[in-house]
Coordinates of C-alpha atoms and ligand atoms in Angstrom, one line a residue:
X1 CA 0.0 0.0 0.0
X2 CA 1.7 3.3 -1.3
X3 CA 1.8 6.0 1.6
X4 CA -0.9 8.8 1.0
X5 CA 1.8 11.4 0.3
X6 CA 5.6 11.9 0.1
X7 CA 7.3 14.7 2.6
X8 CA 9.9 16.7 0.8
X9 CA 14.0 15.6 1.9
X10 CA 14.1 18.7 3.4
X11 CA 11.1 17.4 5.8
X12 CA 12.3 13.8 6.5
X13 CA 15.1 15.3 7.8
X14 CA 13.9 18.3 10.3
X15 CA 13.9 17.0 13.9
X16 CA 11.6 18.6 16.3
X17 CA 13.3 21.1 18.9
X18 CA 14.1 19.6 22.5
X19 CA 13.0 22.4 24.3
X20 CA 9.5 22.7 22.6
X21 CA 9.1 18.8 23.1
X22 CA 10.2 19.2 26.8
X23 CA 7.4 21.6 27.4
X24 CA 5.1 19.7 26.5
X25 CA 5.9 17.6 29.8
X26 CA 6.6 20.6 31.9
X27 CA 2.9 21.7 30.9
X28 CA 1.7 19.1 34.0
X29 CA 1.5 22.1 37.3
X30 CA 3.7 19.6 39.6
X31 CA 6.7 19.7 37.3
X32 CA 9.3 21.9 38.5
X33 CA 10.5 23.3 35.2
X34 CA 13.6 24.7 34.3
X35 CA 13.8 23.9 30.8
X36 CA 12.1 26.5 28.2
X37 CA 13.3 30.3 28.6
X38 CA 9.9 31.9 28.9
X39 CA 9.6 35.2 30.8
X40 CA 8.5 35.7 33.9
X41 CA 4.4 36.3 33.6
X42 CA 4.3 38.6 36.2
X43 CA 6.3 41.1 34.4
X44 CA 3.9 40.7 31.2
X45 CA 2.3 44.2 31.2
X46 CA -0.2 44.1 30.9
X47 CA -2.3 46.8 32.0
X48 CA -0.7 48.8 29.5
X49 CA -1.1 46.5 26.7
X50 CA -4.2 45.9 26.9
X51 CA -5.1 49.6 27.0
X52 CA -2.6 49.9 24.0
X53 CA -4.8 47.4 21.7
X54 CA -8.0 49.1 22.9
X55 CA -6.6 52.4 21.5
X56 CA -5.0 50.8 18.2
X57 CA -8.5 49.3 17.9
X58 CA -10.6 52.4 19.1
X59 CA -8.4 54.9 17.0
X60 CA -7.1 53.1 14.0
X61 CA -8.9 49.7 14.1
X62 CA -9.6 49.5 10.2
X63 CA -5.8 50.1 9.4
X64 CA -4.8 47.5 12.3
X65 CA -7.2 44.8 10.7
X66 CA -5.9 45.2 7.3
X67 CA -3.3 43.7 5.7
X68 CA -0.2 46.0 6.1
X69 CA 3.4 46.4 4.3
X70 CA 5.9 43.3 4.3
X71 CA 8.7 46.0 5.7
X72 CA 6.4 46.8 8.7
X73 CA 4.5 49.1 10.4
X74 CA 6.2 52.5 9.8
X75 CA 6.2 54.3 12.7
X76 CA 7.3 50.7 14.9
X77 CA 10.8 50.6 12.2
X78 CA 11.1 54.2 12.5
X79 CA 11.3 53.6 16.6
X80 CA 13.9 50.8 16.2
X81 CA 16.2 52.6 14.2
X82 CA 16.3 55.3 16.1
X83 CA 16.3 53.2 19.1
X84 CA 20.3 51.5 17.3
X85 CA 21.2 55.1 16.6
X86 CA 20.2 55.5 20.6
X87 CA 22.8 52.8 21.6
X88 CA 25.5 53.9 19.1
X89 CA 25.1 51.9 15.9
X90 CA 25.6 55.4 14.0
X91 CA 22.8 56.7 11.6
X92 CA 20.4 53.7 10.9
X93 CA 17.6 54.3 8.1
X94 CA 14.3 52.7 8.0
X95 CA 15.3 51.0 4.4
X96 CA 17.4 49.2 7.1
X97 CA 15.0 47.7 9.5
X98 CA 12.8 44.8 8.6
X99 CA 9.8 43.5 11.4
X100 CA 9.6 39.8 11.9
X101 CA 6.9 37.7 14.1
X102 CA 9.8 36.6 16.4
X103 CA 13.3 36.5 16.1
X104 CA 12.8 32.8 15.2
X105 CA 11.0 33.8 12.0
X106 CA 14.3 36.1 11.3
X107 CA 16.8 32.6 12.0
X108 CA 14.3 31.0 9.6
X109 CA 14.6 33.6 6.9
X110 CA 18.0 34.2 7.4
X111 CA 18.5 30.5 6.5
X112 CA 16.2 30.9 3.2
X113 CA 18.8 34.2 2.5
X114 CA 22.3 32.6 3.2
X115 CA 22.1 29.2 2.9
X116 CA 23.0 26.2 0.4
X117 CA 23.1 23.0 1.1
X118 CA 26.7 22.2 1.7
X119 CA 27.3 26.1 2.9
X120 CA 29.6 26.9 5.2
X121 CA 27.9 28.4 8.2
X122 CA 30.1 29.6 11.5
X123 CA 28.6 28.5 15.0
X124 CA 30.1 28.5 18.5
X125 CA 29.6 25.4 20.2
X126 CA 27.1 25.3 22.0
X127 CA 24.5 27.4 20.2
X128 CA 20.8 28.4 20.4
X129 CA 19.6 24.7 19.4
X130 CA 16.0 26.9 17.8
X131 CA 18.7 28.6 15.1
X132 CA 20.4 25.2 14.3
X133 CA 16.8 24.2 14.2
X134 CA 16.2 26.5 11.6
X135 CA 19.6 26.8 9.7
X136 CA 19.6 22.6 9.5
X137 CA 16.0 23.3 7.4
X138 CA 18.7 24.4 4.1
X139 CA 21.3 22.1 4.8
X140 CA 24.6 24.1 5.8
X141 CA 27.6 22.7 6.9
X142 CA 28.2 23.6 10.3
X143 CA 31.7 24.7 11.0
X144 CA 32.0 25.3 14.7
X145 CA 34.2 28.2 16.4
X146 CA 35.8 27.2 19.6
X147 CA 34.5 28.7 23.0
X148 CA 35.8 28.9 26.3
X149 CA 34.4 30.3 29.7
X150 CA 34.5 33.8 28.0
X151 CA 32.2 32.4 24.7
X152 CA 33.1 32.8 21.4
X153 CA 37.2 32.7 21.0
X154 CA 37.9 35.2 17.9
X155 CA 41.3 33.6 17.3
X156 CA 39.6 30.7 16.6
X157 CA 38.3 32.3 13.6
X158 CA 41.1 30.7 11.5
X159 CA 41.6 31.0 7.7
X160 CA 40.4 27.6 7.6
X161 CA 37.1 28.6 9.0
X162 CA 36.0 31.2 7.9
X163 CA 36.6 30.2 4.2
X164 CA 33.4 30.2 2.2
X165 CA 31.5 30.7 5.5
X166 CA 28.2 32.3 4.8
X167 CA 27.8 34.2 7.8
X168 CA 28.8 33.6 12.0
X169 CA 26.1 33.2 14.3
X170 CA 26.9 35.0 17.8
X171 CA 25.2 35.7 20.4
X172 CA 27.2 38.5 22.8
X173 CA 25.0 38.5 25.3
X174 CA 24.2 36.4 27.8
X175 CA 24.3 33.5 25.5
X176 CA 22.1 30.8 25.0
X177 CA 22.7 28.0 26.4
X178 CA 25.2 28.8 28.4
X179 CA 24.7 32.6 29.5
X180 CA 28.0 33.8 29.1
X181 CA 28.7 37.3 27.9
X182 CA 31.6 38.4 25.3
X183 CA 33.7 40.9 26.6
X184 CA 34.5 44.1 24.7
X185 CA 37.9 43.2 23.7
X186 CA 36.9 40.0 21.7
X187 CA 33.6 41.6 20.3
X188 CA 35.8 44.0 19.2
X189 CA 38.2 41.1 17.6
X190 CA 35.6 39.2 16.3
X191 CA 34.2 42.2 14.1
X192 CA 37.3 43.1 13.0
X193 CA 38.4 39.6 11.7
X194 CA 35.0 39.1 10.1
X195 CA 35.7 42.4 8.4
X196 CA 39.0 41.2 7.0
X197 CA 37.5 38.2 6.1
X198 CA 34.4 39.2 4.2
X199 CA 32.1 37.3 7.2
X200 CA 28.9 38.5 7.7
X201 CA 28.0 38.7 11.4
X202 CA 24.5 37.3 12.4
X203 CA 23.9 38.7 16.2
X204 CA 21.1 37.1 17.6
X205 CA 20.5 39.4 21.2
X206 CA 17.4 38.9 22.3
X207 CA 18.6 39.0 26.1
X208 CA 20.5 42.4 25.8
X209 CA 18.3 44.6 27.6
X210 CA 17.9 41.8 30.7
X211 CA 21.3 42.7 32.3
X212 CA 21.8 43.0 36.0
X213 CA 25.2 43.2 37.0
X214 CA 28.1 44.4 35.2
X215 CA 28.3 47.1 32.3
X216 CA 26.6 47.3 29.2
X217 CA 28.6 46.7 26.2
X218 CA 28.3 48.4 22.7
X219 CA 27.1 45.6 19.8
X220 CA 28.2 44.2 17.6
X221 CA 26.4 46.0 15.0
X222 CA 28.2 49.4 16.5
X223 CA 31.0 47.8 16.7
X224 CA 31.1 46.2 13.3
X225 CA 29.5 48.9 11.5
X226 CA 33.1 50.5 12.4
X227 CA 35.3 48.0 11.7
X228 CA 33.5 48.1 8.0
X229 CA 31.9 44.5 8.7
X230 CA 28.3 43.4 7.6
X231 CA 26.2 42.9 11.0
X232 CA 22.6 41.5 11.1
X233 CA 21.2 42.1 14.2
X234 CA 18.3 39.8 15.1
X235 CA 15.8 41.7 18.6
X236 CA 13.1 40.9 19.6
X237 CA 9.8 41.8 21.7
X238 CA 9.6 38.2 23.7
X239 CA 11.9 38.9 26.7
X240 CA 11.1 42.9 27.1
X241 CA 7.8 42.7 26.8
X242 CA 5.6 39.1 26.0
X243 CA 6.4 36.4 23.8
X244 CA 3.5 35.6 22.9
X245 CA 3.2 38.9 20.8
X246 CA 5.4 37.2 18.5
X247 CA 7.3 40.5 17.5
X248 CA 11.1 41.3 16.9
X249 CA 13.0 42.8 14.1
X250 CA 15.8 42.5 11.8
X251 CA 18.5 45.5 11.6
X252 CA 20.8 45.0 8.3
X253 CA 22.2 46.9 5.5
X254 CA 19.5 47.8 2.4
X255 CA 20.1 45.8 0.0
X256 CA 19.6 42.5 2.5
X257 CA 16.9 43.5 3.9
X258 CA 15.4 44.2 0.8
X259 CA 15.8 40.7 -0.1
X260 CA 14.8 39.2 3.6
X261 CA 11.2 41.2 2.3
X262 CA 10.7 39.5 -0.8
X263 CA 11.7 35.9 1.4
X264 CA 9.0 37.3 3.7
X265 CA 6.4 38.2 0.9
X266 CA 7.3 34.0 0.3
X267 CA 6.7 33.5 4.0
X268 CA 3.5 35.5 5.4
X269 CA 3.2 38.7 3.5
X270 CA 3.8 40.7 6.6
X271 CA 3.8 40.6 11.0
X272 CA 0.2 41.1 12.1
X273 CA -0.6 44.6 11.7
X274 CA -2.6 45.1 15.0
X275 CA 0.1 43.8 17.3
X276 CA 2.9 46.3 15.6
X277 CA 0.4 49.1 16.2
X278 CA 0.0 47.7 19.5
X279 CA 3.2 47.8 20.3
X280 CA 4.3 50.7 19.1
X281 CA 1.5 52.4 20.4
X282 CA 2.9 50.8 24.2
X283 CA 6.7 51.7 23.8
X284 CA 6.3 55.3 21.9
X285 CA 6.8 57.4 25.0
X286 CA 9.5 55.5 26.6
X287 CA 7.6 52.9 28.7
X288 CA 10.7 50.3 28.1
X289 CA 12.6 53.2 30.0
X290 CA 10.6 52.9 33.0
X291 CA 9.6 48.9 32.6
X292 CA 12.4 47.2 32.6
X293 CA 14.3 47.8 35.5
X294 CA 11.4 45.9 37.3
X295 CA 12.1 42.9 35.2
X296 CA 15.7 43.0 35.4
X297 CA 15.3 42.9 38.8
X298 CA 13.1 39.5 38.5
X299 CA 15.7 38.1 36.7
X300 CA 18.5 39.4 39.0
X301 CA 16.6 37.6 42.2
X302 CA 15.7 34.6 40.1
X303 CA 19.2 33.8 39.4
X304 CA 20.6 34.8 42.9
X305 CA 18.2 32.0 44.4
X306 CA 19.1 29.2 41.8
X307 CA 22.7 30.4 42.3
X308 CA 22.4 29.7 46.1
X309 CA 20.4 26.6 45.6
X310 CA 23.3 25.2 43.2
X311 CA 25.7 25.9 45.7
X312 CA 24.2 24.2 48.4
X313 CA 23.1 21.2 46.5
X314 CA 25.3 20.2 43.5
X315 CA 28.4 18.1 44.0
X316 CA 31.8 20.2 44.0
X317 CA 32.4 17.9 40.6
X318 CA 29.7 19.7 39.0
X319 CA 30.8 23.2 38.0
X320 CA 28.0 26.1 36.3
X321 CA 28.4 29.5 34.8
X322 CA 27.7 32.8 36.4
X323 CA 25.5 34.8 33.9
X324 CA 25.8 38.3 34.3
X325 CA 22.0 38.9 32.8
X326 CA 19.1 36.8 30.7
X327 CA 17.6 33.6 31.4
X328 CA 20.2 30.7 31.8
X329 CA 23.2 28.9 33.7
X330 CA 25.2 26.1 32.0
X331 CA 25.7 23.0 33.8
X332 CA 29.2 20.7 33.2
X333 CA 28.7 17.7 34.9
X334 CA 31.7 14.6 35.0
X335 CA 32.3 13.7 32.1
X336 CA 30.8 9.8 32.7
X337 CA 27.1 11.4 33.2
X338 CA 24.7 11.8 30.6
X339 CA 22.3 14.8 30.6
X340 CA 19.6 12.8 28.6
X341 CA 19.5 9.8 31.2
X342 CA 19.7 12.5 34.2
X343 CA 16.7 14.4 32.7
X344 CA 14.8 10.8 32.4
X345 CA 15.0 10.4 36.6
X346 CA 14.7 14.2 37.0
X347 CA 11.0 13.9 35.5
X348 CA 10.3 10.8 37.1
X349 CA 10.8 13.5 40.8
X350 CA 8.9 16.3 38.4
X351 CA 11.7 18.4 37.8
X352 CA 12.3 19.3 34.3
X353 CA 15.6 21.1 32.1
X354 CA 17.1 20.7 28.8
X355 CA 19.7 18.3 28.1
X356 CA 22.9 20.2 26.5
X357 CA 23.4 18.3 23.7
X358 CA 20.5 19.1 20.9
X359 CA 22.8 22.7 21.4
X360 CA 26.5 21.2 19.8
X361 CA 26.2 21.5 16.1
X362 CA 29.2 19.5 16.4
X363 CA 30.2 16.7 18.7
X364 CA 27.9 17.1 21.3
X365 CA 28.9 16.9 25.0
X366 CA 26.0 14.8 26.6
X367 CA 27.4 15.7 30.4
X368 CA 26.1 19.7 29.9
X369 CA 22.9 21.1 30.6
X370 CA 20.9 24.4 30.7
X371 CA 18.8 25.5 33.7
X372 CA 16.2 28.2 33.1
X373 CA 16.2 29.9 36.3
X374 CA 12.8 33.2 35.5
X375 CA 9.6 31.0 35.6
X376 CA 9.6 28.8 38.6
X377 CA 8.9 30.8 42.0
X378 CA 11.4 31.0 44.5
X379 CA 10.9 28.0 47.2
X380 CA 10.5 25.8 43.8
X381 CA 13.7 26.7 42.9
X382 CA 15.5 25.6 45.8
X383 CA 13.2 22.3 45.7
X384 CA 13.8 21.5 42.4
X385 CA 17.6 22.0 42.6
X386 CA 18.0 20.2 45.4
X387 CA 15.9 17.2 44.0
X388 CA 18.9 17.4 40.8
X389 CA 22.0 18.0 43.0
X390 CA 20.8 14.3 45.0
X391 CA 20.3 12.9 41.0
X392 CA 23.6 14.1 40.0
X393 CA 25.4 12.9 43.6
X394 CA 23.3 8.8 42.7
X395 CA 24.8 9.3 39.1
X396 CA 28.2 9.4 40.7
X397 CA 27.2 6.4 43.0
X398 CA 26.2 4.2 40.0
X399 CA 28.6 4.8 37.6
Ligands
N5F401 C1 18.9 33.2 21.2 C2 17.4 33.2 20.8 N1 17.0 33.6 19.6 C3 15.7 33.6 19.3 C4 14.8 33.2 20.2 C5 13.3 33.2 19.7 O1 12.8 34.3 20.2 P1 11.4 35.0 19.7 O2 10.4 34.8 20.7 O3 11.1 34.3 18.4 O4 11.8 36.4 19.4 C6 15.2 32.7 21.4 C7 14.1 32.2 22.4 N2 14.6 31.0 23.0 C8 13.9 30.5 24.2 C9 12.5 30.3 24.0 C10 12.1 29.1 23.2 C11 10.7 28.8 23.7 C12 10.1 27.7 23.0 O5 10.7 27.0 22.2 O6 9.0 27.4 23.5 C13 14.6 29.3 24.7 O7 15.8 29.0 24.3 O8 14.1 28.6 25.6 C14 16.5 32.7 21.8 O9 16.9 32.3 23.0

C-alpha cells in the first residue's frame, strides 16, 4: 500500500526542537521546570497592553485589521532605528529595518537568505539549538568556532574557517545556552576579523536589555559597522515585553533587507498589523525606559536564588556558569554522566531542564545542561535543585 503522500528531503530530515518537546511535559503544574526560557508572567504588562490594543483598535482599528506592508508598520521601524542610533550603531535608516513575528522567523529567513546546502555556516559550540533548528531546514555545513568560559574565541576564527563561510552566528549577550557574555575586547576582535575576512556577522540578542550586574557593552552592530563589517542584528519583543506577541525585528544593511522582504512576501506577507500598532502604540513614549528595571530585577533575584540553591546542593564535581543577565546557567557535569539519562529520573521527581546536547552543532557533550532559572517561583527553585543536585550525587554512585 503506497503512503498517502511523500514529505519533501528537506522534511524527513527536520527534527523537532528539544526544548519545545520538553514543554510539553513541563505543561503538568507539579513539574518543577527549568527547561524553556519563557519570561517571567508577572512582568507581562499588561495593564498597559491591553489599553494599547484598545486604543490601536478604538483609534485606527480599520488600518490594524488590514493587511499592512511586508517591511512593517512605519512608525514601529522608525522607533527601532532610532532606538540603534540611541545605543550607538551610527545613523540607521528605515530602508534598514525589517519587522519579523519573532526572532525565530528572522533565523528562519536568514537561512532561506544565506544558505546552500553544503554552505559553510560559522557556529560557536554550543548554540541556540531553535537557530540550528532553523539553519539545518537548508542544509549548511556547520563549521564550529571554539569557546571557552568567556564564549566565542575570535582567534579561533582561522583561515580555515571562515573560508566560504556564509555568515557567524553569535550571540554577545548572555548566551544561549550557556549565559555567558563576550567581553568588549573579543567583540571588538571578532568584528574586525569578520571584516578582513568578508564574514557576515548574524547577532542574535534577544537577552540584551535583561542585564543586572556588570556594564553594558556596545554591539556588535556598533562595533562592526566600524570595523566596515556586515552585521545583522536579530531583537526581539519576547523577553522585554511578552512572547506571545510574536514580534522582533531584523537591523541590516538595504540591499539585505530588501531581499529578507521579498523571502518574507514567500513567507506571510507581513507581521500582524494590530500587534505592531499595538506595540508601538505601548513603547512610543519611553515605557521600556521605565519597565524594565522591574524585570531586570526579577531576573536578577531569580538567578541569585538558583545560584544559592546550586551551591548548596550540586556536587563540587559539577561546575556552572555565572550569567551576568538573561535567562540561563550552563551545567558541566563529570564527564561519565549523561544529561539525557539524568533528565529521564529528574522527570520521574517532576523536575524538568534541557539536556545540552541538541545545542552542539558538532560533537555534542552529553554531560552539559541548561537551567532556566525566571519562571519557577522562588521555594521551587531551591526544591527542584536540590531534588537534581541528590540525582547528579546517585549518578556518581552508580557509575
Ligand atoms: C537566542 C534566541 N534567539 C531567538 C529566540 C526566539 O525568540 P522569539 O520569541 O522568536 O523572538 C530565542 C528564544 N529561545 C527561548 C524560548 C524558546 C521557547 C520555546 O521554544 O517554546 C529558549 O531558548 O528557551 C533565543 O533564545
Amino acid at each position: 500500500m503506497p503512503t498517502p503522500y511523500t514529505f519533501s528531503q528537506r522534511a524527513e530530515k527536520i527534527t523537532s526542537s528539544t526544548i519545545r518537546e520538553i514543554l510539553k511535559v513541563t505543561e503538568r503544574p507539579e513539574i518543577i521546570s527549568f527547561a524553556g526560557g519563557l519570561p517571567a508572567p508577572v512582568g507581562f504588562p499588561l495593564r498597559d497592553m491591553n489599553a494599547a490594543f484598545d486604543r490601536v483598535l478604538g483609534q485606527n482599528g480599520r488600518t490594524a485589521l488590514q493587511y499592512g506592508p511586508t517591511e512593517g508598520y512605519t512608525p514601529l521601524r522608525e522607533w527601532v532605528a532610532s532606538d540603534m542610533q540611541r545605543r550607538g550603531a551610527g545613523q540607521v535608516g528605515t530602508e534598514e529595518v525589517l519587522i519579523v513575528s519573532g526572532s525565530q522567523q528572522a533565523l528562519d529567513l536568514l537561512g532561506k537568505l544565506f544558505i546552500d546546502p553544503g554552505s559553510n555556516v560559522l557556529v560557536e559550540a554550543p548554540s541556540y539549538l531553535g537557530a540550528l533548528q532553523s539553519f539545518s531546514l537548508y542544509e549548511p555545513n556547520y563549521v564550529t568556532v571554539p569557546t571557552d568560559e568567556g564564549g566565542l574565541i575570535p582567534a579561533g576564527l582561522t583561515d580555515e574557517r571562515v573560508r566560504d563561510a556564509r555568515f557567524i552566528y553569535a550571540l554577545p549577550n548572555f548566551q544561549n545556552p550557556t549565559g555567558r557574555t563576550l567581553t568588549l575586547e573579543r567583540r571588538q576582535a571578532l568584528v574586525q576579523r569578520c571584516a578582513e575576512a568578508g564574514v557576515p556577522v548574524v547577532e542574535d540578542d534577544p537577552y540584551g536589555d535583561l542585564r543586572y550586574a556588570g556594564e553594558a557593552l556596545p554591539s556588535l552592530l556598533a562595533l562592526g559597522r566600524q570595523a566596515g563589517a556586515t552585521v545583522v542584528r536579530l531583537g526581539s519583543f519576547s523577553k522585554v515585553l511578552a512572547p506571545g506577541l510574536r514580534l522582533g525585528y531584523i537591523v541590516a544593511p538595504a540591499p539585505i533587507i530588501s531581499k529578507l522582504v521579498q523571502i518574507k512576501q514567500a513567507t506571510d506577507l507581513h507581521t500582524s498589523t494590530l500587534t505592531q500598532m499595538a506595540v508601538y502604540e505601548t513603547i512610543k513614549d519611553g515605557f521600556l525606559d521605565e519597565h524594565l528595571p522591574a524585570v531586570r530585577e526579577i531576573y536578577r533575584k531569580q538567578c541569585g536564588y538558583m545560584l544559592e540553591a546550586m551551591q548548596a546542593h550540586f556536587p563540587s564535581t559539577a561546575s556552572w556558569t555565572q550569567p551576568e543577565g538573561g535567562m540561563f546557567i550552563w551545567v558541566t557535569l563529570p564527564q561519565h554522566i549523561d544529561a539525557h539519562e539524568l533528565l529521564a529520573r529528574a522527570v520521574a521527581q517532576n523536575v524538568a531542564f534541557v539536556p545540552g546536547a541538541p545545542f552542539f552543532a558538532d560533537e555534542a557533550r552529553h554531560n552539559t545542561l541548561r537551567l532556566s532559572f525566571v519562571t519557577v517561583p522562588e521555594a521551587r527553585i531551591r526544591e527542584g535543585i536540590a531534588i537534581l543536585g541528590r540525582l547528579i550525587a546517585e549518578s556518581h554512585a552508580t557509575t
